[in-house]
Structures are given as C-alpha cells and as structure tokens.
C-alpha cells in the first residue's frame, strides 16, 4: 500500500501559493507587474421607454493611456448590456462568461428572452465566490418582460437596483451631473443628452477617463449600440509634412568571427583497407 | 497593539511635462499648463516656466510647492548677484547656481525636475538638464516630467547628434531653424498628451533669441 498521499487536482479558484514569494520579492525591491485597468466613467439611467448605458473609451496602465478607444459596453444578451470598470481582463472575462451562460440558459428554457435579474445573479455569485479578487465593477442594464432594469455590481458581489447609476474613477464627476439634472420620465433625446453630459464630465474632470463617449439605448424589443456617439477630443496639432526617419545607425566597428573553421577537402587521400 | 508604518508624505506630484531645445542662436523652452493631484485636475492654467534672468528661463515639473520655493530662492540669489556684480547672471552661471541650490537640500530634496534654457555669453542656445538633487549637464535638448519617457525617445530620433565616438566630433546644438524647433515641440506635446494622463490642457512655449523673449500658447486635449 502506497504511503504517499493521493495527488488531488486543485478545486479551482485562485491558488495563493506564490503570495509569500511575491511578498519576499517586493520587500527586495522587485516591483509587481502592472495590469491594465480601465480608470473609467460608466453610467446608466432609466428613461421612459427603457434603459440607456454610457461609457468613456480610455484604458490606462498607471499614468499611461494604453488604449485610446476601447469598448467598455459589453454584450450580454440581445436585450441586456453591461458596462465594466476596474481591471480590463476581469471585466472582459466575467461578462463573456455570463454571456455564454445566458445563451445556454436560453437554449435550455425554450428560447425565452433572458431576464436582467438572471444576469445579475450569475455575476454577483461569481464575484462573491472570488471574494473581491476579481476586480470588476459593473453597471448592468436591460429590458425584459418584467420591465426596464438597471443594477450596479461591486467587486465583492453586492448589488444595488437604481434609477440612475455611475461607477469607476469618474463616477463622482458623472454623478454630480445626474443628481442635478435627472428626473423621471425622460424622453430618449433627453436621456441620451444627459448620459453624454455625465460621461463628458468624467472625461474632462477625471484623468483616468477620456477620449470618446459610447452609448447603448435598450428599449422593449429593440436596442441601439451607438459606438463613438460623441467624439469631443480630436488631436490638436498635426505636423504639416509628417516626419521622416532618415538617420542610419552609424557603424563604429566591424569584427567578423567565424564560428566554424573553413575546411578544405583534398581529393584522393588514403586508400581503404581491404 | 499592532504597529503601523507612518504613511504621511511631505511630497505630492502635480504632474506635467517640460521640454527645452537649444539652437544655434535661439532656445525654445516649453511646458504644459495642467496641474493635477491623483486623478483630479487642480487647474488647467498653471505656468511651470519661470524667467530667472534676462537670458535664462527655467521649466520645472514635479511638486509645484517645492518648485515655487526653489524659484524664490533663485530670484533672491540673482538679486544679490546683480547688486554685487552690476550685471545679470549668464545662463551657465545660473546653471551652476541651480545645481548648488538643489544639492544644498540633498537630504530633504526639492521634488522638482528642472530644465534650464537660455543663451550663453556668445549668444548660442544652451540647455541644462537636472535631476532632483542637482546633478546637471549641458545638452542640446532635454525633457523632464511625467511625459518625458514618451517625449525623449522622439527627440533623440529627430535631434540626436551622431555617436560621440565618431570623429570629428559634431556639435550638440541642433541645426534646425527656430520655427522648425517650435513645430517639433508642438508635435511632441500633442503626442505626449494622447498617451500621458498628466499632460494636456494648454502648451506654453517660450522662445529666447537675440531680440528678446517671446511667449506662445496652443491648445491641447483637455481629457
């Protein structure tokens, strides 16, 4: 009978084995690799016919902009969209995962339109399971048979159901606009303008948000994804002729080292032994 | 009782970028006008450029409170120099003064990344670049601040003299004309603004030449 313990495969979730090593390395001055976050402004509001979601388009890696025009409004179902703030990889992964789960669920339940609360429960239970390590802060909105819904989901798994919501580093700037100007029964035009204003407030006053405004309008039986609906930040200066890069690399010193000795072959040589 | 490391810092970084380029008979010094803290903007209209002497201009990014204090110290020392020598300080002299002033606070530094530009006693453009504690060098061009990692490689590509190992030695000062240098500065800041969140709003360009000092402003992205 073998004395060694049976090798059990890991149960999934995060493995914290390397935490001690990382701690030791950072004490020695080795920095952790940075990851791409969407320092962001995302908003949602409920208007008279449904839900409008909005987002900026800047993705940052610390102080540097790594994507000037990324997409933060993710597709979940034909009638449900989700804006994501936080670590870009986490928001992408979690929304794609729930998107496919919703599709499978639709197949299993006779093709009925997905409900927003279904997406909400799937997202919040996943995030709670990971105890906040999956850093995704989401604004989920959609219209289903029970009506229009708008929810916010925090990285630890708590949710709120609200008539208007903002998340991300620019959430305060956007919320200031909403709190001043939001009222019930907004028309589609008023709603789109208000969302645009809130995102612009985040774009210009928050350094983590910038570039363009994406908008998604969801109503009963119909959705409209307005990519780059507003582009208030064109490049300010173009050099007249463009730049040329003529400078060659100066050769300072050349040395050729043969790796294999050149061997000359002599015809004839010793006759073979009989 | 659990012990905790003290986490109050006397420093803050207000962001921004500065550039200076020396020409045969001119010098261009430029900086953006955004002052920020963390993810917020404090003001879109703050000048990081200070005239120290008739032919000497300094641009500084970093902690603006320390920059302001440094500018005051240099202005006072310049006044004393003028009383004692009956003339304005030359740019190389001011360069040395700035280095000494920074090193004086070697163990509680000015959090200030400076670039000094002006005309030397022969009327040729000169640029001095500094670190926070006063190490300096005369160069043909330089950039400091949050956008310097984006700006410097491009300036190297466009302006860098060929390797110093090549003989005969070539001058560090750029052969570009004044308007070409100003154009280069505008392009470089427009590009840095695209990718650095701390750079933007407006660009202030100061040009020194034999006729005097000229100032120009252009708009940058405000997001």
CSV table of N, CA, C and O in Angstrom, one decimal, chain B residues 11 29 69 94 97 137 142 146-147 161 187 197 202 223:
chain,number,residue,atom,x,y,z
B,11,UNK,N,5.6,65.0,0.2
B,11,UNK,CA,5.6,65.3,-1.2
B,11,UNK,C,4.3,65.0,-1.8
B,11,UNK,O,3.6,64.1,-1.4
B,29,UNK,N,11.9,76.8,-24.8
B,29,UNK,CA,11.5,76.1,-23.6
B,29,UNK,C,10.0,76.0,-23.5
B,29,UNK,O,9.3,77.0,-23.7
B,69,UNK,N,9.1,77.4,-4.2
B,69,UNK,CA,10.1,77.7,-3.1
B,69,UNK,C,11.5,77.9,-3.8
B,69,UNK,O,12.2,78.8,-3.5
B,94,UNK,N,23.9,80.7,-13.9
B,94,UNK,CA,22.6,80.3,-13.3
B,94,UNK,C,22.5,78.8,-13.2
B,94,UNK,O,22.0,78.3,-12.3
B,97,UNK,N,24.4,77.8,-10.2
B,97,UNK,CA,23.7,78.2,-9.0
B,97,UNK,C,22.5,77.2,-8.7
B,97,UNK,O,22.3,76.8,-7.5
B,137,UNK,N,24.0,68.7,-16.5
B,137,UNK,CA,24.8,68.5,-17.7
B,137,UNK,C,24.3,69.5,-18.8
B,137,UNK,O,23.1,69.7,-18.9
B,142,UNK,N,16.4,68.5,-24.0
B,142,UNK,CA,16.1,67.6,-22.9
B,142,UNK,C,14.6,67.7,-22.6
B,142,UNK,O,13.9,68.7,-22.9
B,146,UNK,N,6.3,63.9,-16.3
B,146,UNK,CA,5.6,62.6,-16.4
B,146,UNK,C,5.6,62.2,-17.9
B,146,UNK,O,5.6,61.0,-18.2
B,147,UNK,N,5.7,63.1,-18.8
B,147,UNK,CA,5.6,62.7,-20.3
B,147,UNK,C,7.0,62.5,-20.8
B,147,UNK,O,7.2,62.2,-22.0
B,161,UNK,N,22.6,64.1,-32.0
B,161,UNK,CA,23.9,64.1,-32.7
B,161,UNK,C,24.3,62.7,-32.9
B,161,UNK,O,24.1,61.8,-32.0
B,187,UNK,N,4.4,69.3,-31.9
B,187,UNK,CA,4.0,67.9,-32.3
B,187,UNK,C,4.3,67.0,-31.1
B,187,UNK,O,3.5,66.1,-30.8
B,197,UNK,N,-1.7,60.8,-19.0
B,197,UNK,CA,-2.9,61.4,-18.5
B,197,UNK,C,-2.6,62.7,-17.8
B,197,UNK,O,-3.5,63.6,-17.6
B,202,UNK,N,-3.2,73.1,-22.0
B,202,UNK,CA,-2.5,74.1,-22.9
B,202,UNK,C,-1.0,73.9,-22.9
B,202,UNK,O,-0.5,73.4,-21.9
B,223,UNK,N,-8.9,66.1,-22.0
B,223,UNK,CA,-9.5,65.0,-21.3
B,223,UNK,C,-8.5,64.3,-20.4
B,223,UNK,O,-7.3,64.6,-20.3
